[in-house]
Coordinates of C-alpha atoms in Angstrom, one line a residue:
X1 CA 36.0 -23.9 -40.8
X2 CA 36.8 -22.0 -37.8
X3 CA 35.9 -24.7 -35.5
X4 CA 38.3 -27.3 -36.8
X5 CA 40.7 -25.1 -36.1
X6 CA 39.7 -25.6 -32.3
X7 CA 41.3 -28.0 -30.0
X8 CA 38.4 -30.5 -28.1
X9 CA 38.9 -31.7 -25.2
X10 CA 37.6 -35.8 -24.3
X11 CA 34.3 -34.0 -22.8
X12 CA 33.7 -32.3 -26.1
X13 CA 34.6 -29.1 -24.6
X14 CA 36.2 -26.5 -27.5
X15 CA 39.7 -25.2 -26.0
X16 CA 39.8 -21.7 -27.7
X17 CA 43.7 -20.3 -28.9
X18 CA 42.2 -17.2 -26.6
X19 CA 39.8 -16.7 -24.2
X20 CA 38.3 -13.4 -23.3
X21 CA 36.5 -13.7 -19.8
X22 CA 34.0 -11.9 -18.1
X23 CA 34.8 -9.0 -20.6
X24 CA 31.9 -5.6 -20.4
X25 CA 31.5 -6.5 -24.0
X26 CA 30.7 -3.6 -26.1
X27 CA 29.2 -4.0 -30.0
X28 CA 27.6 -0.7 -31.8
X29 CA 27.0 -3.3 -34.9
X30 CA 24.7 -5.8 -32.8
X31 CA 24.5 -3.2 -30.0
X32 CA 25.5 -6.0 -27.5
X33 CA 26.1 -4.0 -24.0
X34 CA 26.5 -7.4 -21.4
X35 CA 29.5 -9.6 -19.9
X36 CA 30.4 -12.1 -21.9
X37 CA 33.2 -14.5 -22.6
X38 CA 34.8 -14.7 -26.0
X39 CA 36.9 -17.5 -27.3
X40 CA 39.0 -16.7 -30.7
X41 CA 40.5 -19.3 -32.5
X42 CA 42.9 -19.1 -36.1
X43 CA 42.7 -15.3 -36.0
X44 CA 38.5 -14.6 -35.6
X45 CA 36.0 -14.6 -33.3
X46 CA 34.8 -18.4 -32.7
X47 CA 32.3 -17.7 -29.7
X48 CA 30.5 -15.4 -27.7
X49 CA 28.7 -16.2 -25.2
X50 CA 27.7 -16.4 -21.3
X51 CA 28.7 -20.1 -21.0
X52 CA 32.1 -20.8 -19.4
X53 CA 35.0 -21.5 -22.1
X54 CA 38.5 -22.3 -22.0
X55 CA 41.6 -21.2 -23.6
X56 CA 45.2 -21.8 -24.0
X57 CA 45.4 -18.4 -23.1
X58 CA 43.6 -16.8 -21.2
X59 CA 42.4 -12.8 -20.8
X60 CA 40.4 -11.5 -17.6
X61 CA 38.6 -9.2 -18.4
X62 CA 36.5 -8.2 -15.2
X63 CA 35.6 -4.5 -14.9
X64 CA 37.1 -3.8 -18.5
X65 CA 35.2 -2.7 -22.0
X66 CA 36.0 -5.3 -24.6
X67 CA 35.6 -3.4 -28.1
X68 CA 36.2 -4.4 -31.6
X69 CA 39.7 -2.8 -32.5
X70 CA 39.7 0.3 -33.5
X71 CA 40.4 1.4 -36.9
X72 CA 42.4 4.8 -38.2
X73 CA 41.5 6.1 -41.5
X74 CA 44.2 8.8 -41.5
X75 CA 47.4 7.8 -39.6
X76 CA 50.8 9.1 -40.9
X77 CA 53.9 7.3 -40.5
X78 CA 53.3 3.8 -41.2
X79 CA 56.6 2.4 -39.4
X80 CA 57.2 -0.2 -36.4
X81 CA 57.9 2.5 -34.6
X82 CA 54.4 4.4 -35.3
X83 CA 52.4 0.9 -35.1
X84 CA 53.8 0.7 -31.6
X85 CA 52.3 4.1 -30.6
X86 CA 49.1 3.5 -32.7
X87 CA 48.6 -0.2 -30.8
X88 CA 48.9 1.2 -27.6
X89 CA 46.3 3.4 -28.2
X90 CA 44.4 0.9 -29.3
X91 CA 44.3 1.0 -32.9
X92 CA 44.4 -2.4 -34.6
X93 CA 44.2 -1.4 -38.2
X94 CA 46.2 2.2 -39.3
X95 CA 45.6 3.3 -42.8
X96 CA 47.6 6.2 -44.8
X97 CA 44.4 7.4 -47.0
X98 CA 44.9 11.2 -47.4
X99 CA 49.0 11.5 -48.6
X100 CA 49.0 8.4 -49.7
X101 CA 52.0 6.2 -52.0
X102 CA 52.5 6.9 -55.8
X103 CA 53.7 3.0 -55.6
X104 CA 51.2 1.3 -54.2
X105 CA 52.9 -2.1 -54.9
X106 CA 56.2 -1.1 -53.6
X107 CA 54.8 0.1 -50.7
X108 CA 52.7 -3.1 -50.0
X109 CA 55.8 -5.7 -50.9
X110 CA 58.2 -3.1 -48.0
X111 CA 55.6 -4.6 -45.4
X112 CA 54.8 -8.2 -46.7
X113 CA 56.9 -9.6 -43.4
X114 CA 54.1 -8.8 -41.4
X115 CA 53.4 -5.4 -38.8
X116 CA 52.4 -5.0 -35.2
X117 CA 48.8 -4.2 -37.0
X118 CA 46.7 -3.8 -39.8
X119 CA 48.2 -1.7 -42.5
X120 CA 47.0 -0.1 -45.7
X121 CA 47.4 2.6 -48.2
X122 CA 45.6 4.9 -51.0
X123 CA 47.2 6.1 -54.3
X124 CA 47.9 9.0 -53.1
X125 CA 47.3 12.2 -56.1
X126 CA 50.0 14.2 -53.9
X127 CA 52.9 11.3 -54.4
X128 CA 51.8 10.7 -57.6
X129 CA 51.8 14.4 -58.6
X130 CA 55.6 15.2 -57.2
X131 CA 55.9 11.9 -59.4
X132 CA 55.0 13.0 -62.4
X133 CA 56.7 16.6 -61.7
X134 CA 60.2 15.5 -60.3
X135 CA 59.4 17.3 -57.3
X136 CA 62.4 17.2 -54.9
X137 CA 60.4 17.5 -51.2
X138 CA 60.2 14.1 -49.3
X139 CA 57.3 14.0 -47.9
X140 CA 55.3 16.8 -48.9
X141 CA 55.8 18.5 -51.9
X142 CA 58.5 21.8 -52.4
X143 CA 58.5 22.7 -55.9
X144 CA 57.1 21.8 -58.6
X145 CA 54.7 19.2 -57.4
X146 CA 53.1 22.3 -55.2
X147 CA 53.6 25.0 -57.8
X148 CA 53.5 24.3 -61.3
X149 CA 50.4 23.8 -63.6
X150 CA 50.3 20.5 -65.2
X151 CA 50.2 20.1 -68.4
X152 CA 47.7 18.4 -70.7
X153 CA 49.7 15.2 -71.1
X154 CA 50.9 15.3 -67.3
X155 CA 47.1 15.3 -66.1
X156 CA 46.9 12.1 -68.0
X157 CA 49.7 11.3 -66.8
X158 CA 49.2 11.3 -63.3
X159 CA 45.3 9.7 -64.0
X160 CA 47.1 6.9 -65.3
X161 CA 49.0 6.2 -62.6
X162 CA 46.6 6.7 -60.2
X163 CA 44.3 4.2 -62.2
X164 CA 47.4 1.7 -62.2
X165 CA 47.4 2.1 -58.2
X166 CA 43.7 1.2 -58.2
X167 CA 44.6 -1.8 -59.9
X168 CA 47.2 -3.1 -57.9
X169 CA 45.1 -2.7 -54.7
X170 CA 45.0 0.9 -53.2
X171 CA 42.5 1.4 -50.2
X172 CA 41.0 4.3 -52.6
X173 CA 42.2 7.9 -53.5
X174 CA 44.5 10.6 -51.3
X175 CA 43.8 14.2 -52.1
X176 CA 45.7 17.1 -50.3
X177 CA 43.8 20.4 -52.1
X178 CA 46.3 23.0 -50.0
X179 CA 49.4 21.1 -50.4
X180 CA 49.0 21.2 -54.4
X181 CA 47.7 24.1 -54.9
X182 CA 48.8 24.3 -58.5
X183 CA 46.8 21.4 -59.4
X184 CA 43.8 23.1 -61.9
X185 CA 40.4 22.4 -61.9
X186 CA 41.4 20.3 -64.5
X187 CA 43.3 18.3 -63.0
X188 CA 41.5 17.5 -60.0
X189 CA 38.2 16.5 -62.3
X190 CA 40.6 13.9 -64.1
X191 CA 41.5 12.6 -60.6
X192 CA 37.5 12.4 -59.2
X193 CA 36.5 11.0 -62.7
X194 CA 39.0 7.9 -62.2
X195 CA 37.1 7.7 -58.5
X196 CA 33.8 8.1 -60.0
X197 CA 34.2 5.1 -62.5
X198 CA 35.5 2.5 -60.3
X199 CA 33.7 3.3 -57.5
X200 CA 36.5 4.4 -55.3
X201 CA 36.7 7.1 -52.4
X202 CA 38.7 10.1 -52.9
X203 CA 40.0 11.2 -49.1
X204 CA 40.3 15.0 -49.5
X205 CA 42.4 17.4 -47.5
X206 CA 40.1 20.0 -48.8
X207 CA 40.9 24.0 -48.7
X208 CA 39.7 25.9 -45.9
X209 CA 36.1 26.5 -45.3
X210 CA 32.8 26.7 -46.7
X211 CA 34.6 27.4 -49.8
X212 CA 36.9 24.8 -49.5
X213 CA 33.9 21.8 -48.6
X214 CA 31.8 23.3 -51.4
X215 CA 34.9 22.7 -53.8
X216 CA 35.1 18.8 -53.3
X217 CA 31.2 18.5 -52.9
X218 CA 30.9 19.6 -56.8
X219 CA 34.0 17.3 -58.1
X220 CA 32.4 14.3 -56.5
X221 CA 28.6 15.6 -57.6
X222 CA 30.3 16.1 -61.0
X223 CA 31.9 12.7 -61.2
X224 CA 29.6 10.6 -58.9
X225 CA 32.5 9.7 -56.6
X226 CA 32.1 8.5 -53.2
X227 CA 33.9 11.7 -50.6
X228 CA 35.4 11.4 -47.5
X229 CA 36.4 14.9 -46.2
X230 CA 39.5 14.7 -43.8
X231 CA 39.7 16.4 -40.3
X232 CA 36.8 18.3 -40.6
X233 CA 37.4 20.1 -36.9
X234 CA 40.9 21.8 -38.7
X235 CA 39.6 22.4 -42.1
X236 CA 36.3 24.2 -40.8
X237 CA 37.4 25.8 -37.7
X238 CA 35.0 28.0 -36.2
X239 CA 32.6 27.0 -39.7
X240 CA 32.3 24.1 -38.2
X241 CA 28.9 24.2 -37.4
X242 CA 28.0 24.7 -41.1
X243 CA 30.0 22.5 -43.2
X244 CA 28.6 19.4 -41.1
X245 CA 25.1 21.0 -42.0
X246 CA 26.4 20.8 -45.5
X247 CA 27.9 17.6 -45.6
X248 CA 24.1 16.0 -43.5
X249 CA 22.5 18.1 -46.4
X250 CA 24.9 16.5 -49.2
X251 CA 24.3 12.6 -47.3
X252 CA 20.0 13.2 -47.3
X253 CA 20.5 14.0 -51.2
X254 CA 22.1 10.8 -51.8
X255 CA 25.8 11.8 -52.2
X256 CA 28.3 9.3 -50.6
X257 CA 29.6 11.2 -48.5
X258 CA 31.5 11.0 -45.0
X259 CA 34.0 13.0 -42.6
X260 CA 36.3 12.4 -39.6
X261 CA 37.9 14.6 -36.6
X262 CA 40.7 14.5 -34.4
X263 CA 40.3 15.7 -30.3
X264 CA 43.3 18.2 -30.5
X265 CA 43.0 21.6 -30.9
X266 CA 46.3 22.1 -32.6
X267 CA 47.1 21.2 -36.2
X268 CA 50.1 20.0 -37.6
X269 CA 52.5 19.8 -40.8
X270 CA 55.4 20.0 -42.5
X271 CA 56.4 23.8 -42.3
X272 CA 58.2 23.7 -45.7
X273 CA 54.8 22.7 -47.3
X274 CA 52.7 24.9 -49.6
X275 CA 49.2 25.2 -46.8
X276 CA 52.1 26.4 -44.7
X277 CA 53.8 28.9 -46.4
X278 CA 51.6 30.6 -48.5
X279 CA 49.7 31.6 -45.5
X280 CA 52.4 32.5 -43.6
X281 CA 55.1 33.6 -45.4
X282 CA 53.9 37.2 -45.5
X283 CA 52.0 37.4 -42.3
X284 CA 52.8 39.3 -39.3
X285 CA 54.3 38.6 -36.5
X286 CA 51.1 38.2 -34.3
X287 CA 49.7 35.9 -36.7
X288 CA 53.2 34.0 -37.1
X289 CA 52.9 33.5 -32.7
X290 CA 49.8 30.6 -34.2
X291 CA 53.0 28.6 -34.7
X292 CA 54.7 26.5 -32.3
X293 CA 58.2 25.1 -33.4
X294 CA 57.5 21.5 -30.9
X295 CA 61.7 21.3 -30.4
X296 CA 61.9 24.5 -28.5
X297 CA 58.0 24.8 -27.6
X298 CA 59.0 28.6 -29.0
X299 CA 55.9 30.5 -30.7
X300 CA 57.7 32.1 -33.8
X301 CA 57.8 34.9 -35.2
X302 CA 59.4 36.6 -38.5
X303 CA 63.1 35.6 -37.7
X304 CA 62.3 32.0 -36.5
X305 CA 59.6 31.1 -39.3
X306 CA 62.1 31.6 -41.7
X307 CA 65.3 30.0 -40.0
X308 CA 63.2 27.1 -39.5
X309 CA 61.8 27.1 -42.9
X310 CA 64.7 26.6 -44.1
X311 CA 65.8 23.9 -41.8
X312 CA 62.4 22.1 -42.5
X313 CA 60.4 20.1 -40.1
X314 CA 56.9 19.5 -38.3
X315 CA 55.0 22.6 -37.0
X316 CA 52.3 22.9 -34.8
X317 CA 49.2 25.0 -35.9
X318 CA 47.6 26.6 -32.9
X319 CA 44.2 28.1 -34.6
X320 CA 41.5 25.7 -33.5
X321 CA 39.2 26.1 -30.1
X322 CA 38.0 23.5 -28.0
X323 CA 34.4 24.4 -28.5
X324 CA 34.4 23.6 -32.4
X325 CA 36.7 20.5 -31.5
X326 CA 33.8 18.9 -29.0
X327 CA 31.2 20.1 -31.7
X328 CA 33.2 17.7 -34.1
X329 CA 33.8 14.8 -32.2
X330 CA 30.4 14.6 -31.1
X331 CA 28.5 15.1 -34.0
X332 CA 27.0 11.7 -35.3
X333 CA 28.5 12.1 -38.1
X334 CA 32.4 12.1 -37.8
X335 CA 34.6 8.9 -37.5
X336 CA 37.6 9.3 -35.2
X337 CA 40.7 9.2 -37.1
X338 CA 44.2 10.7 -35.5
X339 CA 45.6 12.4 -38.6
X340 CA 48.5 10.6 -36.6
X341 CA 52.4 12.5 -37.7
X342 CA 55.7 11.6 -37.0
X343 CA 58.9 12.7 -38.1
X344 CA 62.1 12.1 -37.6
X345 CA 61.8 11.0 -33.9
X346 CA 58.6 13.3 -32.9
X347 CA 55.5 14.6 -34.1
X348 CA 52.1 15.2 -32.8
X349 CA 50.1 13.9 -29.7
X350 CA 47.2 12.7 -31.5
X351 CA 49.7 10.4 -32.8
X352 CA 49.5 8.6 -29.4
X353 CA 46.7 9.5 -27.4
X354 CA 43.7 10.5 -30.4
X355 CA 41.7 7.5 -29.0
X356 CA 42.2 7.4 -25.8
X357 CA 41.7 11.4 -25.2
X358 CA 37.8 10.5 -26.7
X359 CA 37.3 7.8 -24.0
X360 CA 38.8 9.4 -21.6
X361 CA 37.8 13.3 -22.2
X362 CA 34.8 13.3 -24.2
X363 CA 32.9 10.5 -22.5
X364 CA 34.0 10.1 -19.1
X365 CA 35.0 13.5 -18.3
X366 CA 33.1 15.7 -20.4
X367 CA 29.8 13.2 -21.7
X368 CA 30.1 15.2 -25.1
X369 CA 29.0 11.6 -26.2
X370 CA 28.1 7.7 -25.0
X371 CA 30.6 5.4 -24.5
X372 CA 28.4 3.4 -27.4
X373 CA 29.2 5.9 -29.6
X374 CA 31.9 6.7 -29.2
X375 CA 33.1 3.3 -29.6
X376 CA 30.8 3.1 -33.3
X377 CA 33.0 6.0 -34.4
X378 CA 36.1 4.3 -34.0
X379 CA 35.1 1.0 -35.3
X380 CA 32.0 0.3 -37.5
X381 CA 31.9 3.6 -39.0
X382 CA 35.5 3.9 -40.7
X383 CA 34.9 0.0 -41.4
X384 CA 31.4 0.7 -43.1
X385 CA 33.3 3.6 -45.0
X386 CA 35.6 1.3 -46.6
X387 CA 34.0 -1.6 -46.8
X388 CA 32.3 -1.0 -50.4
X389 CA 35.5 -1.1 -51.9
X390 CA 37.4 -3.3 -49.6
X391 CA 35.4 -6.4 -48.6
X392 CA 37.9 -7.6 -46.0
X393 CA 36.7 -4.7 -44.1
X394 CA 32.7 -6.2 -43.3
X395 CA 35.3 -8.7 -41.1
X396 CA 36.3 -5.7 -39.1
X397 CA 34.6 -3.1 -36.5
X398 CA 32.4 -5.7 -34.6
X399 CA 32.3 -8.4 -32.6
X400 CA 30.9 -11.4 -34.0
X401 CA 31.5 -14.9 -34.4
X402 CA 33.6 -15.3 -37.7
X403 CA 34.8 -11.6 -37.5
X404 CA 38.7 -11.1 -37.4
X405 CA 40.2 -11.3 -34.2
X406 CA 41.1 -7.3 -33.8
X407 CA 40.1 -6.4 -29.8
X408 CA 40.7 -3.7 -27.6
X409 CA 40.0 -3.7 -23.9
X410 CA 40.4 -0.9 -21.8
X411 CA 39.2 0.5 -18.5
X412 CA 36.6 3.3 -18.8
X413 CA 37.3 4.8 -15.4
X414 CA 41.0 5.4 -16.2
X415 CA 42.0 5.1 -19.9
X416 CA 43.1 9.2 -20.8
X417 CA 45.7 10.3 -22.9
X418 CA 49.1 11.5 -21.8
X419 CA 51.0 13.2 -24.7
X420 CA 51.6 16.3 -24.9
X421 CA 53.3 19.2 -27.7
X422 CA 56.7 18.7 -25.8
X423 CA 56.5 15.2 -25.0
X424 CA 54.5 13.3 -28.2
X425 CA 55.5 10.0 -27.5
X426 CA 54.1 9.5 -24.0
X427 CA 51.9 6.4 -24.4
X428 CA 47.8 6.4 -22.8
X429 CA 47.1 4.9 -19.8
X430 CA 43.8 2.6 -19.3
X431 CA 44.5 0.7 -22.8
X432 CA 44.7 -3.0 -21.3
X433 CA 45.0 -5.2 -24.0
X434 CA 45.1 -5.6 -27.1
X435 CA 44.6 -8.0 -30.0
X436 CA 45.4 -8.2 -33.5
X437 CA 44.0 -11.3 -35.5
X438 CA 43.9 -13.6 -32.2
X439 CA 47.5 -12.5 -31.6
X440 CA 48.3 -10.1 -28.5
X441 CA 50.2 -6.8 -29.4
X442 CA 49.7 -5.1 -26.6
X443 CA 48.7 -6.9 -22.6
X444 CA 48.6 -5.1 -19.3
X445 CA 49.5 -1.5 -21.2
X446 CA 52.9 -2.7 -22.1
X447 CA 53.9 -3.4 -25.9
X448 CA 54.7 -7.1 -26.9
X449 CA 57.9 -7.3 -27.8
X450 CA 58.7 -9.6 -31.3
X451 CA 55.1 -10.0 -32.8
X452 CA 53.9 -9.0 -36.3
X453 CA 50.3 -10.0 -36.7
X454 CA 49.0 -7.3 -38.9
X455 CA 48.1 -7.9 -42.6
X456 CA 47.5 -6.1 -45.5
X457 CA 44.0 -4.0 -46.0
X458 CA 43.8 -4.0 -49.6
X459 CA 41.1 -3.6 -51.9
X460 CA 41.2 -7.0 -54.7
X461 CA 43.4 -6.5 -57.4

């Protein structure tokens, strides 16, 4: 019991491991919008309440928004390094769903000392695909994993190993359509049919467009396999509009369907991948200039696209507009998620600022939506996504008592992003504090040097 876990004082008084005080507290599950004081004891919530409470430490809150952490379905990277960045932006749970591991056990035991946050991964079809291929690329595929047909008995193959990952705990199912573009029809039904009968969600990189949505709709009507469709703002683009109609229309029909969106304009990726070069390899020059090499900031053109291909490395994917980008982060139906990449020292600002840029942009400067919402999107929605298939996930995205300890304060009149295309790692201001399990990862802004309270999201095995 949580409460025996509490220290009592002669009175009778509780003295909490942390105390939360006078905190604008802010819950889209219960829809609490008041001050209150929150004690957390043995890594969950023990108390809210308007009574005065006590701690062994002690958080003041005045004039900040205390939130339930906020939870990344799509964040890249998954190092010390990137859980730094993702804490102070407030994430308190960062999960690789789309790429994915084709080891989901291995992966897993490489983090069992314990993180800065929350971790968690999917079986990833990509991994498992350059896997079962002998692709040589690193972290996308290069060769064979992007460009070669499987065979009969490599399609079961690679369902069998993504069944195995299942098993052993995966979060659900990565898909990357573009990045494998190889993979048959085939192929892809033998993956969504191991999704459909155990229940798990297949997070789909689809291809571009109407097309590319309609695609993923039909393997998951096909198989009855619960769909989450990844940055929807940089798959639809200027169709936008329409494949959110779609994917409404697909949700009133029953299909289990959901989608996310990143604030950023700009894409990004690996430039040696396939989505990269088969649109670009033969382009000209003016539509080469969409590409921004983030070393040099240098827009590239026939000479430099291929140097650099060569070289290999991320790329930034200037095609998006700002008017489809507020459409998407406003629409009720898209969970924030960063799409978060880093590579070999840099990557993308959404990697740092994705979160903060909503608060800060979308709410307080440009009221695209509530503060309330804006908040669900980043906490009870991606836990509510998960939550079928990963229990330990009804214990995250809200504040209530017995609910895990993950907490973000922050100050709505200054939090904003700061990173930019040239400078990626420049952390947000306005994120206070923040809490992982009952354990402080982040206080006044600054990282907290030497702690590792995340644990494992994994589905049971």
């Amino acid at each position: 019991m949580v409460i025996g876990l509490l220290l009592v004082l002669q009175s009778g008084t509780p003295v909490y491991d942390r105390v939360i005080l006078r905190g604008h507290v802010m819950d889209p599950a219960s829809q609490l919008d008041a001050v209150r004081n929150i004690g957390l004891s043995g890594g969950r919530i023990a108390a809210i309440t308007t009574e005065a409470i006590r701690g062994r430490d002690t958080v003041d809150a005045r004039g900040l928004v205390v939130a339930p952490g906020f939870i990344d379905l799509h964040a890249h990277g998954q190092t010390a390094e990137t859980y730094q960045y993702y804490a102070l932006d407030g994430v308190t749970t960062a999960l690789e769903l789309e790429l994915g591991t084709a080891d989901v056990a291995a992966w897993y035991r490489e983090r069992e000392g314990g993180e800065r946050i929350n971790y968690g991964v999917s079986v990833g079809h990509i991994k498992v695909r350059m896997a079962v291929m002998h692709d040589s690329g690193t972290w996308m595929p290069v060769g064979d994993g992007a460009y070669r047909a499987a065979t009969p008995a490599q399609i079961g193959e690679i369902a069998k190993r993504i069944e195995a990952g299942i098993r052993e705990g995966a979060v659900d199912i990565g898909a990357g359509f573009p990045y494998t573009p190889a993979a048959t029809r085939d192929e892809l039904l033998a993956v969504f049919r191991v999704a459909g009968m155990t229940k798990t969600p297949v997070h789909v990189h689809i291809r571009p467009g109407v097309a590319g949505l309609t695609e993923a709709l039909a393997l998951a009507a096909e198989t009855n396999a619960p769909l989450h469709v990844v940055h929807v703002n940089s798959s639809a683009l200027a169709e936008t509009p329409v494949m959110l109609e779609m994917i409404g229309d697909a949700r009133m029909h029953g299909h289990d369907v959901t989608t996310e969106a990143y604030p950023y304009d700009a894409g990004m990726t690996e430039i040696k991948s396939a989505t990269i070069q088969d649109v670009y390899k033969n382009a000209p020059d003016e539509r080469l200039a969409e590409l921004e090499w983030p070393p040099t900031g240098e827009r590239l053109n026939r000479e430099s696209f291929e140097r650099y291909s060569r070289i290999g490395g991320p790329v930034v994917i200037h095609t998006n507009t700002e008017q489809m980008v507020a459409l998407a982060i406003s629409n009720p139906l898209t969970i924030i998620a960063s799409d978060a990449y880093w590579q070999n020292g840099t990557g993308h600002p959404r990697t740092t600022g994705t979160f903060a840029k909503v608060l800060g942009h979308y709410v307080r400067e440009a009221h695209s939506l509530s503060l309330m919402d804006a908040i669900r999107k980043m906490t009870l929605m991606p836990a509510q996504r998960l939550e079928a298939r990963v229990p330990a996930m009804r214990q995250k995205g809200r504040l209530r008592v017995g609910a895990d300890a993950d907490i973000t304060i922050f100050d709505p009149a200054t939090v904003i992003d700061r990173s930019t295309y040239r400078e990626p790692s420049l952390a947000p201001v306005g994120i206070q504090h923040v809490i992982v399990n009952g354990v402080s990862v982040v206080a006044n802004g600054q990282a907290v040097e030497g702690v590792a309270p995340g644990k494992a999201i994994r589905a049971p095995q």
